[in-house]
Coordinates of C-alpha atoms in Angstrom, one line a residue:
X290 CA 0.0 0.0 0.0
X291 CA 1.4 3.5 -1.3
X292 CA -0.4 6.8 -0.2
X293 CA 1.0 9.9 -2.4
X294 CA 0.0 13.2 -2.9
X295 CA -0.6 12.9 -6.7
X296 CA 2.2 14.4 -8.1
X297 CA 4.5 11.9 -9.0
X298 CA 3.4 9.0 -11.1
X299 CA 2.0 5.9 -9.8
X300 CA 1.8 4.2 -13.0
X301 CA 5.7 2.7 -12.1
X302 CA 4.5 1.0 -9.0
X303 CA 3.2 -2.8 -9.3
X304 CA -0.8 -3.3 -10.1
X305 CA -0.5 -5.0 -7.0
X306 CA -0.1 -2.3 -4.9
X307 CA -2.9 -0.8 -3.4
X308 CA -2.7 3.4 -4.3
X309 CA -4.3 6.0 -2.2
X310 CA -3.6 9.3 -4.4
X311 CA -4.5 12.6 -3.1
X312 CA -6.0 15.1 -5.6
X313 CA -5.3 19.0 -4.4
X314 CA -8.5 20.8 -4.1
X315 CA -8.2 24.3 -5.1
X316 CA -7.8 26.3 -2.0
X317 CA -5.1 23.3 -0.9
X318 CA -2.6 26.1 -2.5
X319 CA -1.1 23.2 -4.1
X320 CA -4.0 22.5 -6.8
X321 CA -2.1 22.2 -10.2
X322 CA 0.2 19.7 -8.9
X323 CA -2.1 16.3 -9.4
X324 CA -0.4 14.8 -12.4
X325 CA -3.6 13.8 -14.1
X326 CA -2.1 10.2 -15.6
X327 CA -2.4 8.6 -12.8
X328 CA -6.4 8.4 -13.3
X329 CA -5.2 5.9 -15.5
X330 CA -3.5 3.6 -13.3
X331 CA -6.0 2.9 -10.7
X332 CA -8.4 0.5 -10.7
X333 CA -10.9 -1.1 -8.4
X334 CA -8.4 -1.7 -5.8
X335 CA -6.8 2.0 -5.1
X336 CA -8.4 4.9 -3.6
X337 CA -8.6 8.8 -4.7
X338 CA -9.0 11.5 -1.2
X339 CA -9.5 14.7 -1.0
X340 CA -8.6 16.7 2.0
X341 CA -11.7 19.7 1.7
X342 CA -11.1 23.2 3.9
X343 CA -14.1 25.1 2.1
X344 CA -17.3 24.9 0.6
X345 CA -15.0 25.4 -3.0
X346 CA -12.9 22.7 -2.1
X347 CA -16.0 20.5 -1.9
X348 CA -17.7 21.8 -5.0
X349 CA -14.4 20.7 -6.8
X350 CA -14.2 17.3 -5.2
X351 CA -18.1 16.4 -6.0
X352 CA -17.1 17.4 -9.6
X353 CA -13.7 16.1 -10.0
X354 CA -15.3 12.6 -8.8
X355 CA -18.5 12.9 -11.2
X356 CA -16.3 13.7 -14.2
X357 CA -14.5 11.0 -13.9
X358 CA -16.7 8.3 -12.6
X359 CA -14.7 7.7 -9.5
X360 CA -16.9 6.3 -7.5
X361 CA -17.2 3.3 -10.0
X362 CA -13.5 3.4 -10.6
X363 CA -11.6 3.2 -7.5
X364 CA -12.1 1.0 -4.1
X365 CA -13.4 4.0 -2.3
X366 CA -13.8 8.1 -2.6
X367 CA -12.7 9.9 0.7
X368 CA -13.1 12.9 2.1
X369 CA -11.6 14.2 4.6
X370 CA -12.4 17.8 6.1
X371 CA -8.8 20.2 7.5
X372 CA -8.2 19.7 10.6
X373 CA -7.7 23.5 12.2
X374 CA -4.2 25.0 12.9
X375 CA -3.6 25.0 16.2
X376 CA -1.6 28.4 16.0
X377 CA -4.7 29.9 14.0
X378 CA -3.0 29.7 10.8
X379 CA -6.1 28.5 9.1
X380 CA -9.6 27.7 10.6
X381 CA -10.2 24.4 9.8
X382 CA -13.1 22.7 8.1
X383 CA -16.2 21.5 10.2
X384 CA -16.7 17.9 9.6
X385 CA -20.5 18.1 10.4
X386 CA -20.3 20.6 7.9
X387 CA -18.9 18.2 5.2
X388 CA -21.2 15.5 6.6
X389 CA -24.4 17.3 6.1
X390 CA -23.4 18.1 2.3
X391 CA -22.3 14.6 1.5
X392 CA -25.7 13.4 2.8
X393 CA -27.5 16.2 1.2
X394 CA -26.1 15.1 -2.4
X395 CA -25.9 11.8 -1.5
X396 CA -22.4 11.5 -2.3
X397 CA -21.1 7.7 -2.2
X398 CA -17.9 8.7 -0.3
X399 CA -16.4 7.8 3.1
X400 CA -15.3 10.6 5.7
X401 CA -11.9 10.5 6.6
X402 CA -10.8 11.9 9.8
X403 CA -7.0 12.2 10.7
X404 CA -7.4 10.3 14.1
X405 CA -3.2 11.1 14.5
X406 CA -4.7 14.6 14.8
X407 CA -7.0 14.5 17.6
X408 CA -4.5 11.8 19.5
X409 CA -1.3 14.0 19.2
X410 CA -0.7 17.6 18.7
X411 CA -1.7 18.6 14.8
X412 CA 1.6 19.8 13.9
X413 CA 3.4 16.5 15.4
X414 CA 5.2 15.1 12.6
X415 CA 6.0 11.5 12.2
X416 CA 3.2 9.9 14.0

């Protein structure tokens, strides 16, 4: 199992391993840097998250996932809402928020909380 940000190619690992590849929403400040080709090299097996801080992020994630029928694609869609900065850097997204729109649209994703997050510190690294 191999999780990645999405921009470096997966395509080179084995079929066998299982790939969960981050796409960059837009206010991520890294969205340009999926490489798209590596749609290609999932399959049924591999997962696609997105880690949503606004009501844009989501907007792009529920249409990123409907263009490209990712939901029939991939293992499993996840989202997974920001946790907050602890020195107040960036607010954070509420994850009953996130909840409440997935249900309302009846999205067939799973949430994703970073449970290293709420055991240790948010900026530990390493854990």
């Amino acid at each position: 199992m191999v999780e990645t940000s999405g921009e470096r190619p997966v395509d080179v690992l084995s079929r066998d391993v299982i790939k969960i590849v981050d796409v960059k929403c837009p206010d991520s400040g890294e969205p340009d840097t999926f490489e798209m080709k590596n749609l290609d090299a999932l399959d049924a097996k591999d997962e696609i998250k997105f880690v949503i801080s606004t009501r844009r992020d989501y907007e792009f994630a529920r249409e990123f996932m409907a263009q490209h029928d990712l939901a029939r694609r991939v293992h499993q869609v996840i989202f997974s809402p920001v946790h907050p900065d602890p020195e107040g850097a960036w607010p954070g997204m509420s994850a009953q928020d996130l909840v409440e729109w997935i249900l309302t649209d009846g999205l067939p994703v799973r949430l994703g909380l970073q449970i290293h997050k709420f055991i240790w510190h948010p900026a530990t690294r390493g854990v």
